Amino acid sequence: MATPLRVLIVEDSASDALVIVRGLERGGYSVDWQRLQHPTSIRAALLRQEWDVIVADYGTQEQGGFDTLALLRERRIETPFILVLESLNEALAIEALRAGAHDYVMKSHAARLIHAVERGIAESRERRERRRAEEALRARERMQEEERTRHAVELARQRIAAQEAERQRISRELHDEIGQALATLLMYVDLLVPQIPADADELHEGIERIGAIARRALDGTRAISHDLRPTILDDVGLAAALRWLAHEYSSRHGGSITVEISPEKPPPLAADLEVALFRIAQEALTNAGKHAHAARVCLSLSFTGQSAMLVIEDDGQGFVPDRQSTVDRDRGIGLHSMRERAALLGGELAVDSAPGQGTSITASVPLRPRGRSLPSSPAGVARP
Ligand SMILES: Nc1ncnc2c1ncn2[C@@H]1O[C@H](COP(=O)(O)OP(=O)(O)OP(=O)(O)O)[C@@H](O)[C@H]1O
Ligand SMILES: [Mg+2]
């Protein structure tokens, strides 16, 4: 049975086109063909349907073979293209092959056309299959990459949850063990003081000193314990917890700090969102205290439409922010962990800083009322 073949013939001579068609039919093809010569109709025919092969006459006046080739390239159409030459012209043939033609035949050797068509179709099929295999490979690689990212996000989530749990444990131990021991020590000091003979000045002074040290250690333990576990979030909510952080900052580092929270009583947010915003503010203020030497710091929390925006700004010495979000051994992890926390909530963290220009950290996270679960695959979480 004859093999069906759809052939677009670019040719100005109807009789030459018929010669081509008869030649192909003799080669065992049932030819469904169209002869065209005007650029617009060729363009339309190429867009309208797929062709198995294009046979173009070099000499066709309105749309020569090379113009058709250029059109195919422009449209990224990979149909086999065979150029028909009046007579052997090597330079022209090479030029045609360079321009993307699959083959060329001379009008006088019409029998060779069958061979050229078969080869062109086989090559084009091979190319299509290769491309399909490459696309399948790329799709598989994309899926593997997505899977790795999902895995990384899950690991990051687990790491942060484990970190919070560990902080809570250490905070509890500090409070319950060392804090209680120091409180007991202070109680004994208070009991002892009235029993010291009035003339035992040195003993009195020594015990007082022990008391002062124990009180300082107890205050320090409480501060660390609070830092480790923002129980204040559970007790008084995010707004008050942020004000408390600001108060801690100014008593540790001096300078002025303003807090702007709008609305003053923010809506209740999902617990992990509150913890993340609190931790981001905590790290940003710690950084300001450690690195900025700022005269003024401003912490603001606002709610715009569907997201919360936390900004911590200082007028300190600034730095060159590293856009990389991965961690390496020699650098700190504060900025990375802030970015990661924001990304895990489906939000992002912008670090705006330059030497001498102060620093501004902006965390924007989508709002989620209490009880709603996390977005499935946040962007920006660096793989471990
Ligand atoms: N507010 C700031 N002002 C000036 N420099 C800053 C500020 N915040 C961060 N930096 C610079 O960015 C670097 C990275 O900060 P990051 O919080 O990641 O690490 P770190 O504070 O050095 O260490 P870690 O947070 O792990 O204890 C800091 O070492 C500092 O040089
Ligand atoms: Mg830091």
PDB file of C-alpha atoms and ligand atoms in Angstrom, residues 283-284 286-288 290-291 332-335 338, ligand 2:
ATOM      1  CA  GLU A 283      17.706  38.377  65.783  1.00  0.00           C
ATOM      2  CA  ALA A 284      17.499  41.722  63.954  1.00  0.00           C
ATOM      3  CA  THR A 286      20.535  41.359  68.461  1.00  0.00           C
ATOM      4  CA  ASN A 287      22.384  42.147  65.225  1.00  0.00           C
ATOM      5  CA  ALA A 288      21.700  45.866  65.636  1.00  0.00           C
ATOM      6  CA  LYS A 290      26.090  43.553  68.171  1.00  0.00           C
ATOM      7  CA  HIS A 291      27.117  45.106  64.870  1.00  0.00           C
ATOM      8  CA  GLY A 332      26.887  33.885  61.153  1.00  0.00           C
ATOM      9  CA  ILE A 333      23.569  32.166  60.798  1.00  0.00           C
ATOM     10  CA  GLY A 334      21.325  34.993  61.984  1.00  0.00           C
ATOM     11  CA  LEU A 335      20.448  36.454  58.581  1.00  0.00           C
ATOM     12  CA  MET A 338      15.655  35.004  59.454  1.00  0.00           C
TER      13      MET A 338
HETATM   14 MG    MG B   2      23.349  37.694  64.115  1.00  0.00          MG
END
